[in-house]
Amino acid sequence: MPEGDVVWYTARRLHAALAGRALTRSDFRVPRLATADLTGDVVTETASRGKHLLTRTRSGLTVHTHLRMDGTWRVRPAAEPVKDSHRIRLVLANDEWQAVGYRLGVVELIRTSDEPQVTGHLGPDLLGSDWNRAEAVRRLSAEPDRAIGEALLDQRNLAGAGTYFAAEMLFVRGIDPWRPVGDVKGLEALVDLGHRLLDANKARPGHVTTGDTRPGRESWVYGRAGRPCRRCGTLIRRGEQGPPGQERLRFWCPACQK
Ligand SMILES: [Zn+2]
């Protein structure tokens, strides 16, 4: 699932291709918006908020999209033929570029003034210019009995981290994902680490948390179940965590994380 850094990078690419230009074509391939047409409207910007993408127009509309599990946006030259696919949910094009959204989990057209209805519940954005560590800690601390691994993924606490960054943050800080939030020392340091890790990853594809970009060396624990911990050699474990039906993957070192 794409995490905040990927969404931030996607917003930057969409912004570069669309902002300041009039749309020459829009093609909404979701039933509810089949008749929507933004042709002639000028895109003012694309911004990310947590994992949400907000493409705003001069007429006061916002195209709200979310990548969810496996959505992606591709930006191609306007003149380049794009192979038609049932996976395409939305196309926004101008004279120079076409942005094609595949398998988007959410495609909505709302008034820009109504954006708080879709992003207002989010906690501080790890990649927002208004990142607020104290507020993220306050929200996490409000449920002291909840497992920290689960609380970090709740976008109402802090927005942008997914299973990859949560696993890596907890390893680096030596915290067991099942530890209750109330027993975690250094929540400030933990969320600051998340901010730094996402920030370091936002401007390029892929995730690296070890500082080593060589293939297979990028992560401490994520995706490494059954392989030796890079610090102590203990085999990395993998499990699921979360309420029934919403379990998410966990990777951790049982020796380094307490
Ligand atoms: Zn270890």
mmCIF file of C-alpha atoms and ligand atoms in Angstrom, residues 171 221 228-236 252-257, ligand 1:
data_model
loop_
_atom_site.group_PDB
_atom_site.id
_atom_site.type_symbol
_atom_site.label_atom_id
_atom_site.label_comp_id
_atom_site.label_asym_id
_atom_site.label_seq_id
_atom_site.Cartn_x
_atom_site.Cartn_y
_atom_site.Cartn_z
ATOM 1 C CA PHE A 171 12.561 -1.145 15.114
ATOM 2 C CA VAL A 221 12.714 -5.404 9.382
ATOM 3 C CA PRO A 228 18.591 -12.357 10.651
ATOM 4 C CA CYS A 229 18.216 -8.978 12.332
ATOM 5 C CA ARG A 230 20.817 -6.559 10.964
ATOM 6 C CA ARG A 231 21.730 -5.571 14.516
ATOM 7 C CA CYS A 232 21.636 -8.780 16.575
ATOM 8 C CA GLY A 233 21.152 -11.728 14.226
ATOM 9 C CA THR A 234 17.866 -12.895 15.789
ATOM 10 C CA LEU A 235 15.370 -13.992 13.156
ATOM 11 C CA ILE A 236 12.888 -11.269 12.205
ATOM 12 C CA TRP A 252 9.855 -6.965 14.227
ATOM 13 C CA CYS A 253 12.939 -8.277 15.969
ATOM 14 C CA PRO A 254 11.902 -9.994 19.207
ATOM 15 C CA ALA A 255 15.324 -9.312 20.753
ATOM 16 C CA CYS A 256 15.818 -5.646 19.790
ATOM 17 C CA GLN A 257 12.224 -4.532 20.343
HETATM 18 ZN ZN ZN B 1 17.627 -7.587 16.664
#
